[in-house]
Structure formats: structure tokens, C-alpha cells
CSV table of C-alpha atoms in Angstrom, one decimal:
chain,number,residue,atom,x,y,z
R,1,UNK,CA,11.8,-5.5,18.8
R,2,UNK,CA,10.0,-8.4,16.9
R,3,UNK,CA,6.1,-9.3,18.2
R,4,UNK,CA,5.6,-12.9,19.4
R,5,UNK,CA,3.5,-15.5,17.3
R,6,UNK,CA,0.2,-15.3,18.7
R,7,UNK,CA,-2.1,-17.8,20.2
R,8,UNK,CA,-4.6,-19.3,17.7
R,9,UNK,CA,-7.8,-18.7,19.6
R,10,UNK,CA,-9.0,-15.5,17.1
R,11,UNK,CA,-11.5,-14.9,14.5
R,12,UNK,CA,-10.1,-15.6,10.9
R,13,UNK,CA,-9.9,-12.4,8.8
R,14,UNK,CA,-11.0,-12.0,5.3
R,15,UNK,CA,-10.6,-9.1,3.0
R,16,UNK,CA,-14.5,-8.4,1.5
R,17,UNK,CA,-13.5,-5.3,-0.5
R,18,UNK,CA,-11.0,-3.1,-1.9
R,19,UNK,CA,-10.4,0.4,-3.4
R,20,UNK,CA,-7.8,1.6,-5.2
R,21,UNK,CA,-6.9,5.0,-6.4
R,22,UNK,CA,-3.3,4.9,-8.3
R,23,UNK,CA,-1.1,6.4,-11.2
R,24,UNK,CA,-2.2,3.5,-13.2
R,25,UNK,CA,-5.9,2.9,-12.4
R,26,UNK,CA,-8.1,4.7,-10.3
R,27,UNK,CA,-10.7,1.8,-9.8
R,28,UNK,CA,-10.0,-2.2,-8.9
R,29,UNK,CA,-11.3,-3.7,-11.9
R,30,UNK,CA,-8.8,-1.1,-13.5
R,31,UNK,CA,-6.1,-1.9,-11.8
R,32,UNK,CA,-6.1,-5.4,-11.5
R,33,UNK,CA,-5.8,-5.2,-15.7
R,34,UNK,CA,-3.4,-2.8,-14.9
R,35,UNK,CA,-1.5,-4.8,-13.1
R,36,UNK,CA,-1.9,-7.9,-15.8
R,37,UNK,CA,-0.8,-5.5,-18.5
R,38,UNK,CA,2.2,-4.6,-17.0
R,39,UNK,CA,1.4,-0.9,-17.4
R,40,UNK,CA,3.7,1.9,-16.1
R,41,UNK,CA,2.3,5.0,-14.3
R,42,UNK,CA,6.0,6.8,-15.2
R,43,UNK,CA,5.4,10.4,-16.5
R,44,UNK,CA,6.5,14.0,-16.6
R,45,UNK,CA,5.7,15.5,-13.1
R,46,UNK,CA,3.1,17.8,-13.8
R,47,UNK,CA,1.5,18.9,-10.2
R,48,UNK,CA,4.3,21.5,-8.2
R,49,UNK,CA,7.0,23.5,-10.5
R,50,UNK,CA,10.5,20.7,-11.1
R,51,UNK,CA,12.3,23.1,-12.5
R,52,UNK,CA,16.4,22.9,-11.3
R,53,UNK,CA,15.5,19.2,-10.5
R,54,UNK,CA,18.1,16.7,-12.6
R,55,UNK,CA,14.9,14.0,-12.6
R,56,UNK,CA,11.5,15.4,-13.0
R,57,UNK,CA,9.9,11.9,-13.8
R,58,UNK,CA,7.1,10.6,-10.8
R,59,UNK,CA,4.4,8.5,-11.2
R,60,UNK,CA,0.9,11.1,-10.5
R,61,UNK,CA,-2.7,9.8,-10.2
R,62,UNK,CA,-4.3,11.9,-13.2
R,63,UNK,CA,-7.9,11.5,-14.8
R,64,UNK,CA,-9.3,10.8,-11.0
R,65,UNK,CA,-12.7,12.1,-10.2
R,66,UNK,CA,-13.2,12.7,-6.2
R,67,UNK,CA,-16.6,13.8,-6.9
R,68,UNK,CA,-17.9,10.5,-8.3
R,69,UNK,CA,-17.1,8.5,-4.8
R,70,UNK,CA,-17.2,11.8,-2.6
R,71,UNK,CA,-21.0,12.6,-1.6
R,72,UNK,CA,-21.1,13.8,1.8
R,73,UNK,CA,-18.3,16.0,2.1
R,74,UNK,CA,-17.2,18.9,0.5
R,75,UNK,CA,-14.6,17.9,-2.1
R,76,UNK,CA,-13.2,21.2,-1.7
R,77,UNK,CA,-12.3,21.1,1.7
R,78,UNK,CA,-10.2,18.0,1.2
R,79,UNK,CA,-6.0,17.8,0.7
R,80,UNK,CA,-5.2,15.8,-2.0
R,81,UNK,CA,-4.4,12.8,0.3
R,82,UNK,CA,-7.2,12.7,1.8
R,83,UNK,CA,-9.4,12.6,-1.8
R,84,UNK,CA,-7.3,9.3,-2.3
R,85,UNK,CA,-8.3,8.0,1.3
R,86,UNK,CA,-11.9,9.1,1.3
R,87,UNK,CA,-12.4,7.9,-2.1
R,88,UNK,CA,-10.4,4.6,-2.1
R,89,UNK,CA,-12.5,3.4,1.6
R,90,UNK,CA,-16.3,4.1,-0.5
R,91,UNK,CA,-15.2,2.1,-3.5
R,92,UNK,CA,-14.0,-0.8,-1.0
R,93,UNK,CA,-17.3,-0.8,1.0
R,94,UNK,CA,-19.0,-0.6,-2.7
R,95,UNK,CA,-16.9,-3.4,-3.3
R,96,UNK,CA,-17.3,-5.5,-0.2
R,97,UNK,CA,-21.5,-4.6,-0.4
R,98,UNK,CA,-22.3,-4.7,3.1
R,99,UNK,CA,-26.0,-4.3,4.4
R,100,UNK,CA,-26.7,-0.9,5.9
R,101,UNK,CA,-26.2,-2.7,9.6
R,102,UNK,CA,-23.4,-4.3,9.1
R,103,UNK,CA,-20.8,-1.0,9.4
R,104,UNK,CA,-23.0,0.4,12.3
R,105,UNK,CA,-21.0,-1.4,14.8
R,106,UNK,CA,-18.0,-1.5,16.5
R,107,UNK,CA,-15.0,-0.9,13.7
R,108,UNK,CA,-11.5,0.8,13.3
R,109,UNK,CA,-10.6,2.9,10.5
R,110,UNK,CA,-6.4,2.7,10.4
R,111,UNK,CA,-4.9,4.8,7.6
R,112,UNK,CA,-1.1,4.9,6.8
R,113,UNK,CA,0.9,7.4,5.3
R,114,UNK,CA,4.3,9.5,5.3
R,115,UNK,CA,3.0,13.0,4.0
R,116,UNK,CA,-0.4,13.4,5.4
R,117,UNK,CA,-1.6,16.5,4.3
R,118,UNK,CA,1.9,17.9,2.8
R,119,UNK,CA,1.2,19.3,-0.6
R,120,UNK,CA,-1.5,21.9,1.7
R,121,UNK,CA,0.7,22.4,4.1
R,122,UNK,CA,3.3,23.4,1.3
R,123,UNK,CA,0.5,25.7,-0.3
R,124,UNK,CA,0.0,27.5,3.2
R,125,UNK,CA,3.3,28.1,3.6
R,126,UNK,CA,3.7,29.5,0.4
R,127,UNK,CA,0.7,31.9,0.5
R,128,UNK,CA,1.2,33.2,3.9
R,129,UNK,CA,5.1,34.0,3.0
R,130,UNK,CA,3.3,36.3,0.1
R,131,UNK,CA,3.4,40.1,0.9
R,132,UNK,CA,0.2,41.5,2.2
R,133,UNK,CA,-3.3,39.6,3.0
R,134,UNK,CA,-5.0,39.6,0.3
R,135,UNK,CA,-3.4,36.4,-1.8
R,136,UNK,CA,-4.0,33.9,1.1
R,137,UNK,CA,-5.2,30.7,0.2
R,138,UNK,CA,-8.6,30.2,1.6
R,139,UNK,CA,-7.9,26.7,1.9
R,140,UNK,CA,-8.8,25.4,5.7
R,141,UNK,CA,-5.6,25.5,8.0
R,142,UNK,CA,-7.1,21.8,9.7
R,143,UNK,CA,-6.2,19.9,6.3
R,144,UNK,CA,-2.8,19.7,6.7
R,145,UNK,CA,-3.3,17.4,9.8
R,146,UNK,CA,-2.5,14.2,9.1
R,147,UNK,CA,-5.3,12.5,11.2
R,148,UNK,CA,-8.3,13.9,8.4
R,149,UNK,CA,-7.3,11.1,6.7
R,150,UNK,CA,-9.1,8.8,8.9
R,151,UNK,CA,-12.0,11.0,10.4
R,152,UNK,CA,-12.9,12.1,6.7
R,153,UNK,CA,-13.8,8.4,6.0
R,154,UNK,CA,-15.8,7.9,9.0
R,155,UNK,CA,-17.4,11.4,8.0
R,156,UNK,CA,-18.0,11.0,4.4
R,157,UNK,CA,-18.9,6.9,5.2
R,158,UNK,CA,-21.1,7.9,8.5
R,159,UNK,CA,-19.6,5.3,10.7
R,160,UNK,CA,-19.8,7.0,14.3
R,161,UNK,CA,-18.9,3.9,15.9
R,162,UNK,CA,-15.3,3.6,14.0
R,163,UNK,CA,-12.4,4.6,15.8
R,164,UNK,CA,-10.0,6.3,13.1
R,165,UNK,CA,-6.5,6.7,13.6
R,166,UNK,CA,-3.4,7.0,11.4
R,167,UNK,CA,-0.2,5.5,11.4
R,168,UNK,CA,2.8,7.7,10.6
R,169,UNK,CA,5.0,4.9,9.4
R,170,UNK,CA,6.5,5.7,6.4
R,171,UNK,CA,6.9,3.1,3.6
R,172,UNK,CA,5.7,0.5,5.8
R,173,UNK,CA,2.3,2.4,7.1
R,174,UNK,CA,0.3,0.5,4.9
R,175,UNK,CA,0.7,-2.9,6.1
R,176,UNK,CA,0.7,-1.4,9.5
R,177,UNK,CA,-2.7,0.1,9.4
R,178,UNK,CA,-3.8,-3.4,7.9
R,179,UNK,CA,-1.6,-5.4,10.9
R,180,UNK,CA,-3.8,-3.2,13.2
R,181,UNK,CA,-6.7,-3.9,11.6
R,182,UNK,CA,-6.0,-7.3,11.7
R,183,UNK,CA,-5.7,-7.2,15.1
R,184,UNK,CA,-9.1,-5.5,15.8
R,185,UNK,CA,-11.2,-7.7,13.8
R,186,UNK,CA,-9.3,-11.1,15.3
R,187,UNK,CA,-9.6,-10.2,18.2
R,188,UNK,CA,-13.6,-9.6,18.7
R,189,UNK,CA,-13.0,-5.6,19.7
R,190,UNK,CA,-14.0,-4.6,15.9
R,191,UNK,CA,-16.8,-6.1,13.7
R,192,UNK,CA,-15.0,-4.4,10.7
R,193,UNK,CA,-11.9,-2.7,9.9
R,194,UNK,CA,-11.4,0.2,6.8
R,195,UNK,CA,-7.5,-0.2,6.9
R,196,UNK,CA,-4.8,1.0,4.1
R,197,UNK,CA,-2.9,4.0,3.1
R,198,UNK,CA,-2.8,7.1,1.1
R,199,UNK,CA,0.0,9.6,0.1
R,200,UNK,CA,0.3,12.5,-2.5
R,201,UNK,CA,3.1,13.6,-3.9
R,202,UNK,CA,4.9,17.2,-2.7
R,203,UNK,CA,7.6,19.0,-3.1
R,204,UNK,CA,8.8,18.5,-0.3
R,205,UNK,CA,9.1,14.9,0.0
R,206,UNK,CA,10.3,15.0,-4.0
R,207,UNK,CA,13.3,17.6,-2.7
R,208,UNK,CA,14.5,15.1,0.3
R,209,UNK,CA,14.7,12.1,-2.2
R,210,UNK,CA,16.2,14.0,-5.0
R,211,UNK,CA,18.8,15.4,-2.5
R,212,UNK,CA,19.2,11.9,-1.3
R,213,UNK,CA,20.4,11.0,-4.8
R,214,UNK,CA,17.4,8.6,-5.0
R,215,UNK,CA,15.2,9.5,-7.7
R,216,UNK,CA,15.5,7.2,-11.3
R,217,UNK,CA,15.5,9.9,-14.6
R,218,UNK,CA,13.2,7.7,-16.3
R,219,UNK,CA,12.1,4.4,-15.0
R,220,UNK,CA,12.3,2.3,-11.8
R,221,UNK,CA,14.0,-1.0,-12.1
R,222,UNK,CA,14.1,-3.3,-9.2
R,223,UNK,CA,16.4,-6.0,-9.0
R,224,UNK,CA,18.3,-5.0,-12.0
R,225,UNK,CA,21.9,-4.2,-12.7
R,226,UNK,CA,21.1,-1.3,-14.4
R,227,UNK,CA,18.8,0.0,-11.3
R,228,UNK,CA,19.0,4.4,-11.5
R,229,UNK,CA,16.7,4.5,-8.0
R,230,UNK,CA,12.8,5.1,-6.8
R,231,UNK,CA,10.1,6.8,-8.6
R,232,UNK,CA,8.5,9.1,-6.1
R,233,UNK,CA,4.5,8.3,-6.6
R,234,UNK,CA,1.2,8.4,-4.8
R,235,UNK,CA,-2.5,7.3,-4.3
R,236,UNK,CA,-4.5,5.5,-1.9
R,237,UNK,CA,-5.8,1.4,-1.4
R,238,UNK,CA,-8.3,0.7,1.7
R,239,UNK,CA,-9.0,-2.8,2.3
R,240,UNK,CA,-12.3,-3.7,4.4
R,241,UNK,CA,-11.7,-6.3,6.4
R,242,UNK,CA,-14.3,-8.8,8.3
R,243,UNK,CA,-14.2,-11.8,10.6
R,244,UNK,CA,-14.6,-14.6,8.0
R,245,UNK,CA,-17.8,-15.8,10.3
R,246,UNK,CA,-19.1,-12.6,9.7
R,247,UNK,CA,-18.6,-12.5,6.0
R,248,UNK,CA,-19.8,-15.9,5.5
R,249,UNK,CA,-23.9,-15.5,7.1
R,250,UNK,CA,-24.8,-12.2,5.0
R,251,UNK,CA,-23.2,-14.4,2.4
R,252,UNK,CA,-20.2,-11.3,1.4
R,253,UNK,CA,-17.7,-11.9,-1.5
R,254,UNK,CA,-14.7,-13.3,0.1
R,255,UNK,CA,-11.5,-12.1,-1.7
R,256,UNK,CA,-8.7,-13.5,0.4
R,257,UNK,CA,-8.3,-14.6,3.6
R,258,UNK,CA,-5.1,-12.6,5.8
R,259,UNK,CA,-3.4,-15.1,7.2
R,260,UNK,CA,-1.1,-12.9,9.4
R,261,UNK,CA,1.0,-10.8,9.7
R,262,UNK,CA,4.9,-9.0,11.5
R,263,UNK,CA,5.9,-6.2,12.7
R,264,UNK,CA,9.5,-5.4,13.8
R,265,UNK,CA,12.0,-2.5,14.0
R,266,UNK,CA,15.7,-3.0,14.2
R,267,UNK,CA,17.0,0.3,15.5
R,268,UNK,CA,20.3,0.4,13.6
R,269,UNK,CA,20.0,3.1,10.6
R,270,UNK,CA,17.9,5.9,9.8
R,271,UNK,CA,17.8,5.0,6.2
R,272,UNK,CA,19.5,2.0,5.4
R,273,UNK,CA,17.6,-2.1,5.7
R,274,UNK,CA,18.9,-4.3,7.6
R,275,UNK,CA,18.7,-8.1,5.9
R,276,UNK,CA,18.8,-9.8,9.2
R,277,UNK,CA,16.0,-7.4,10.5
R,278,UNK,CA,13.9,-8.2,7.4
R,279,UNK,CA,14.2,-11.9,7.6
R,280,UNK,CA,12.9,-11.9,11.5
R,281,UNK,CA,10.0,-9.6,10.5
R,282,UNK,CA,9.2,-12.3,7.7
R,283,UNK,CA,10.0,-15.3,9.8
R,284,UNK,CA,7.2,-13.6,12.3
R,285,UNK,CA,4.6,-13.4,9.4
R,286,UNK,CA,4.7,-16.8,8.4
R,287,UNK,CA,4.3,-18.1,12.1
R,288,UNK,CA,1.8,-15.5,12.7
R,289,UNK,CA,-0.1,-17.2,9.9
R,290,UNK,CA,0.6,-20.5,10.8
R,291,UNK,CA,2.5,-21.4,7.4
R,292,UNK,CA,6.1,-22.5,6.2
R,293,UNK,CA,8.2,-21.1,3.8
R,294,UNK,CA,7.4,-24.2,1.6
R,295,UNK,CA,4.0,-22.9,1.3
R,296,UNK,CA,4.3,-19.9,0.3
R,297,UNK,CA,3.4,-19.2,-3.5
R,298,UNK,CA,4.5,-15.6,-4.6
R,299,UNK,CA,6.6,-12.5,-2.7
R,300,UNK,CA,5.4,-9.1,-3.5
R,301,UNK,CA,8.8,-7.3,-2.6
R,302,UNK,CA,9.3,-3.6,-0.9
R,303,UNK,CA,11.3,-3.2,-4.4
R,304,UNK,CA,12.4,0.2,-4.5
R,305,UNK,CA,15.1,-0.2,-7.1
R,306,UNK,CA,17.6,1.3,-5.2
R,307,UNK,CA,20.7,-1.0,-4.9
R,308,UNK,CA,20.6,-1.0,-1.3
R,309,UNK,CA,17.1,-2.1,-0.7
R,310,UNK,CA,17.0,-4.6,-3.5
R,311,UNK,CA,20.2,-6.0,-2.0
R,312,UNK,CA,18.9,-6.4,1.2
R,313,UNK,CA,15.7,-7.5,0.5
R,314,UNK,CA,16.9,-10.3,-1.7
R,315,UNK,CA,19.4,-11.2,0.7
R,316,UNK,CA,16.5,-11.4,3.6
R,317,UNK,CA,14.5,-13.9,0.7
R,318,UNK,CA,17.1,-16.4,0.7
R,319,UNK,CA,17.9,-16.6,4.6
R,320,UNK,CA,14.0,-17.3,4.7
R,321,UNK,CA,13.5,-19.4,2.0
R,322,UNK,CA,17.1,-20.9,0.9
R,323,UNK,CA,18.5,-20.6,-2.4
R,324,UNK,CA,15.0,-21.4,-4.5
R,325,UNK,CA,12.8,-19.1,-3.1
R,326,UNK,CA,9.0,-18.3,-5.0
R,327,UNK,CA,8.8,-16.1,-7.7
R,328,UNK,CA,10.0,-12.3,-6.1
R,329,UNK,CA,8.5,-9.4,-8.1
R,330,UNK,CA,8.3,-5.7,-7.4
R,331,UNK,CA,4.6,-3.6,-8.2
R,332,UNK,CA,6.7,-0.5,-7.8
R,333,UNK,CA,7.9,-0.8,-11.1
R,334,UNK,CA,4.6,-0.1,-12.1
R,335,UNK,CA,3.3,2.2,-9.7
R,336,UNK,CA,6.2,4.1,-8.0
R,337,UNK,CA,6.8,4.4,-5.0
R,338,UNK,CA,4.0,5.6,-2.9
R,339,UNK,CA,4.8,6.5,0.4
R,340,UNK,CA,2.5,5.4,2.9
R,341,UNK,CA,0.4,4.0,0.3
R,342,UNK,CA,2.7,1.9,-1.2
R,343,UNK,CA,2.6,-1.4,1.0
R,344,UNK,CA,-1.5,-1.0,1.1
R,345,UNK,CA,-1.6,-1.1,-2.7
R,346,UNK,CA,1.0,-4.0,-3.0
R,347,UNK,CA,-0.9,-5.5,-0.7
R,348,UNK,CA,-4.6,-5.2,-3.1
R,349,UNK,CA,-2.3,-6.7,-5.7
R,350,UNK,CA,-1.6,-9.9,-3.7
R,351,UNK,CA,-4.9,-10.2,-3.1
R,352,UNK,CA,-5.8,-9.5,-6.9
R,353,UNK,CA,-3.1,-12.1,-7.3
R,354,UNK,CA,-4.7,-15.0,-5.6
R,355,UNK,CA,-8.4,-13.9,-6.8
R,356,UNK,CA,-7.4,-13.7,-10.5
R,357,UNK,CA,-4.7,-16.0,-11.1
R,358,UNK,CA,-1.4,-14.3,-11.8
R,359,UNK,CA,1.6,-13.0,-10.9
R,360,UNK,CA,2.0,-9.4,-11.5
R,361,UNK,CA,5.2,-8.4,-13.6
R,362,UNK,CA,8.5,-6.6,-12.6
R,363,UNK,CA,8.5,-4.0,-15.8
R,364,UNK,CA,11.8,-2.0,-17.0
R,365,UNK,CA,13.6,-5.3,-16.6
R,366,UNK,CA,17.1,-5.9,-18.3
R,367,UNK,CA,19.5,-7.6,-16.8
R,368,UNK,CA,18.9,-9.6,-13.6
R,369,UNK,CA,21.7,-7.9,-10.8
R,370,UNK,CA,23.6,-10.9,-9.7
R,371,UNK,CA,23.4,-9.8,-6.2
R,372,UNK,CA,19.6,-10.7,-6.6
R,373,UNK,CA,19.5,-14.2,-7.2
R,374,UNK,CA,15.7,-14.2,-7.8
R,375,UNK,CA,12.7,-14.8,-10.4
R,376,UNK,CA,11.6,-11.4,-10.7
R,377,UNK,CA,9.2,-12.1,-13.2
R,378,UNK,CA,10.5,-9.6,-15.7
R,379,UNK,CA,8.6,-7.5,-17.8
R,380,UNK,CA,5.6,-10.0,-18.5
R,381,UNK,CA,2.7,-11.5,-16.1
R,382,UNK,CA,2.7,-14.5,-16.2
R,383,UNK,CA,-0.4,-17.0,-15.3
R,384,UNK,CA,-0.1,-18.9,-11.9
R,385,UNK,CA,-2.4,-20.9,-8.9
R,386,UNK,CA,-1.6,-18.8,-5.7
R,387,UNK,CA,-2.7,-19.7,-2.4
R,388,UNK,CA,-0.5,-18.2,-0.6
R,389,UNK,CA,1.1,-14.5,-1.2
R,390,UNK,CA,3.6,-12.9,1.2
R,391,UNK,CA,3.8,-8.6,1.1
R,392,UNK,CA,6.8,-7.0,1.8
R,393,UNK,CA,6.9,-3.6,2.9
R,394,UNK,CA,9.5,-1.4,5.1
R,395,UNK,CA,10.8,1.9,5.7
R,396,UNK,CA,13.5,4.1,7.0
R,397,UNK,CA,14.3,3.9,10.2
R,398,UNK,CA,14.4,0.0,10.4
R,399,UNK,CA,10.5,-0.7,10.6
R,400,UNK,CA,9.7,-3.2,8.5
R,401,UNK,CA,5.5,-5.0,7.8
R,402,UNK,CA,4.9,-8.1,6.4
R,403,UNK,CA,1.5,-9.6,6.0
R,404,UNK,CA,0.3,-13.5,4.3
R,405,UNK,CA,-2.4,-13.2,2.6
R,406,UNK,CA,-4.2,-16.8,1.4
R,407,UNK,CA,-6.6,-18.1,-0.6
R,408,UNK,CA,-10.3,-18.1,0.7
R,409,UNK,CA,-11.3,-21.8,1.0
R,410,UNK,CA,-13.5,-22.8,-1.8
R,411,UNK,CA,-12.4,-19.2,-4.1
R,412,UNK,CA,-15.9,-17.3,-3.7
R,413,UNK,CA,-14.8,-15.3,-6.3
């Protein structure tokens, strides 16, 4: 199924703030440096017991601090997941420094993810399995659901008027919760959307990739010939998103403007991509947003480095934009792979992208595979005028999300 362009009666939407919490920077500022630096988030896994595992390499959030962005709720009562989400939404209202009206009204709070509240769910398990009562975790039964990801940012943020829901989407969840919130904010139903996605890692999902064969030992490396496979990861971006009417008369920051976005879903394999399917998806995007492949300045790919993917995907580039396509890198060889985060936090490196003037490196690079045919931009930023940046992100099960996200007129920032 692939959605139709849409008419161009809407509101245009601009992204007014950002959080990020990530293995390689837990705050923006952070992570767009981060990002510039080329830094890797690849380390030991340190937070559930590896042992037996051939590959006990991840990519962990450490040194984060719920309790400096978490006021209103107890920090206690949260699954790690939810920290991310709760945390990552207050840093992009900080960010985006509404007045105290403007998130009173109407608005949607759309959160992404694959795991929801796994790691608690694991530790329930676990504790009730024990013999007798008395070692039972005391942690609360309702933060396993998935869905307190959303509610514990309209909680913890006050926003009554929000309607939370969460996307289980997989890899792609984060640039569906941001197509939805898109959608709210265009269309007049929303004043304001809190839209992203957040993931922590677990055991569980860690077991189903290892058995999968698709964990790296050491370091993920997209697009190479040398590739081992994904570095399972996790953390959270939220993007606040306005109409760009809105935004301009209380005079907000204006970081990008999303240009639009597609959806599709192809149906054929639980796991595998399908390049045909990913080239509709992207065709979609650019009409959505009213722009040609011509235009388009930069791709942030799904980039899993896993031989299949980066196949795929590269393959779905140069149907769309012919045999010199823009610069193709992959922020998963800095952060892992993130879940239902992942597409969210490419996407707040796009943006970071456009604002700051750079494209973001592929690290681990050593030899380009020559069933990529693409500038990956290995191993090094490198300094570039952006105005338009396409996000790539897709999932098992043949649902792919790609959203255009272009420079504000007049760069506010």
C-alpha cells in the first residue's frame, strides 16, 4: 500500500525543538558535536548478563541523569524507555521555549518504538519465576505497557489536552510517530505535536538478533565490504513540531521546516527489504514535499550494515536518483541501531544537518562494497550547505518511513 501525494491546501510544519538522549550524547548541543566528531557509542554491554553470547558489543546510553529533566514524576516508577521518552520530550520543549499557552491546546504526543517497556517486563518475569514471594520486584506491573511512553510525557509535561499514542512499528516507528504528527499539525486538528521514539536495550531483543546472526563483534559498518552486521542500541529523540504560522508570531526558533513525508508497506518478507518497495516509499516523500530528486542535498540512510539492507537500500537510491545520487551516509555507525528510536534520532541529525552545516560521517569505513555505488561520506564530516535532507528509515515486515526535511527560509538559527 503506498499513501497518495496530498493536496497542498495545509499548514507548513516546522520543527521548533528537539531532545535527544543517545549512547553518544545525552543532550542536542552534545550530540550535534557528536555527530561532527564522528564519535562511536560502541562498547562492552554492560546492562543484562552476555555471557554465552559470541558478540557482546551494543551501543548503551550511560552517564544519563533522568532526574535532571524528570520533575513531576517519580523517576522510580519509570522503565528505562520511558526515562528516554519522558526526558528527550522536556529537553525538546526546553529547546523549542514555548510560552506557558502555547502547549495548552489541542496537540498529539506520537511515540515510536519496538520494545516498549521490555527490559521490565524481562525483570518481572524473572522475579516472579523465583521461588517463594519474598524476592519479587516491587517494580509496578503497568510499566511494561508500551503506551506509558506517551501518557508519561503528557503526565510529567502537564498537557491534558494531548492525545498520546504509540506506534509499534519497529525500525521505522520513529518517522512514523513524526509522519503522524505531521499530519496533525498540517492539518489544523493539532496546534502542536511531541512526536519521536525511544527504545532500551533487552535481552530479549539482543537474543532474537544474535540468533538472527545479525549482531557485528565490534563495529557497525554500513556500506562496506567488510560489513559484520547491526549494533543493537537504544535511547530516545522527540521533535516538537508547530505550524510554521504558529512558530513565526511568538517569534520561536525555527530549526527546519518538514517538507513531507511516505509511508508504505510491501507485504512480501517478514525480514528482508524490498528495493522496489523502498524506492516507492521515497518517490512518495519527495512528492509529498513537493520536491525533485534534483533537489535534494543529503540521504540519511536506514544503514544497518547488514549486507542485505545496505544492498537494498542502495539499490532503492539509484532507481530514485540515477547513478549520481547526493552524498548517502549512515548515523548508525555512530549510534547503533536503536529500534524504534532509531529513525527519530536520524531524523534530529538531518535537521542538525541543515541547521549547522554538515554532513554527518559514516565511521568504521574501509572499503566502499561495490554493490553500493554511493558517497558514504566515510569516516570524516565533512562541511556542506543543505537545504534539503531526505531520512530513511524501515523495518521488518516491509514498512518503510521516509520524511524531507528543508531548510527554514531565511535560517533563524
Amino acid at each position: 500500500m503506498t499513501f497518495p501525494a496530498r493536496d497542498d491546501t495545509g499548514e507548513r510544519v516546522v520543527v521548533t525543538g528537539m531532545g535527544v538522549v543517545s549512547p553518544i550524547a545525552t543532550e542536542l548541543a552534545d550530540y550535534v558535536a557528536a555527530l561532527r566528531a564522528g564519535r562511536t557509542g560502541a562498547a562492552p554491554i554492560t546492562g543484562f548478563d552476555t555471557t554465552g553470547f559470541d558478540h557482546p558489543v551494543g551501543c548503551e546510553v550511560n552517564g544519563f541523569r533522568p532526574e535532571r529533566w524528570i520533575r513531576r514524576l517519580p523517576v522510580e516508577r519509570l522503565g528505562r524507555a520511558a526515562r528516554f521518552a519522558v526526558a528527550a520530550a522536556r529537553m525538546a520543549v526546553r529547546d523549542a521555549r514555548p510560552s506557558e499557552d502555547a502547549l495548552r491546546g489541542d496537540g498529539v504526543i506520537s511515540v515510536g518504538t519496538t520494545n516498549g517497556g521490555g527490559p521490565q517486563l524481562e525483570r518481572l518475569v524473572e522475579t516472579e519465576a523465583l521461588p517463594g514471594g519474598g524476592a519479587r520486584d516491587p517494580l509496578p506491573t503497568g510499566t511494561v505497557l508500551p503506551h506509558n511512553l506517551a501518557t508519561s510525557i503528557s503526565q510529567e509535561l502537564d498537557l491534558p489536552s494531548a492525545l498520546p499514542s504509540v506506534l509499534g512499528t519497529a525500525c521505522a516507528a520513529g518517522n512514523h510517530a513524526i509522519g503522524e504528527g505531521v499530519d496533525a499539525v498540517r492539518s489544523g486538528v493539532a496546534e502542536f505535536a511531541l512526536c519521536g521514539g525511544a527504545d532500551a536495550m533487552s535481552r530479549k531483543l539482543f537474543s532474537g538478533f544474535s540468533r538472527l546472526g545479525l549482531l557485528a563483534p565490534d563495529a557497525c559498518r554500513p556500506f562496506d565490504s567488510n560489513r559484520a552486521g547491526i549494533l543493537l542500541s537504544e535511547g530516545a529523540g522527540m521533535l516538537l513540531l508547530e505550524s510554521r504560522r504558529a512558530a513565526l508570531a511568538r517569534g520561536a526558533p525555527i530549526h527546519a521546516e518538514v517538507l513531507g513525508y511516505g509511508l508504505n508497506c510491501d507485504a512480501l518478507h517478514p525480514v528482508a527489504p524490498d528495493r522496489a518497495s523502498v524506492a516507492s516509499c521515497t518517490r512518495t516523500a519527495l512528492r509529498d514535499a513537493g520536491v525533485s530528486p534534483r533537489d535534494v542535498d543529503l540521504i540519511s540512510a536506514h544503514g544497518t550494515g547488514t549486507g542485505r539492507n545496505d544492498v537494498t537500500e542502495a539499490g532503492a537510491v539509484l532507481d530514485v536518483y540515477g547513478e549520481a545520487p547526493p552524498p548517502t551516509v549512515s548515523v548508525k555507525s555512530m549510534l547503533g541501531h536503536a529500534m524504534g528510536a532509531a529513525s527519530a534520532l536520524a531524523a534530529i541529525a538531518c535537521v542538525s544537518a541543515i541547521t549547522h552545516g554538515f554532513a554527518p560521517p559514516t565511521i568504521n569505513h574501509r572499503e566502499l562494497d561495490p554493490e553500493c555505488p554511493i558517497d558514504c561520506v566515510p569516516n570524516r564530516a565533512v562541511e556542506a550547505d543543505l537545504r534539503i535532507v531526505q531520512s530513511n528509515g524501515l523495518a521488518f515486515g516491509g514498512s518503510n518511513a521516509v520524511v524531507i526535511f528543508g531548510e527554514h527560509d531565511g535560517r533563524t538559527r
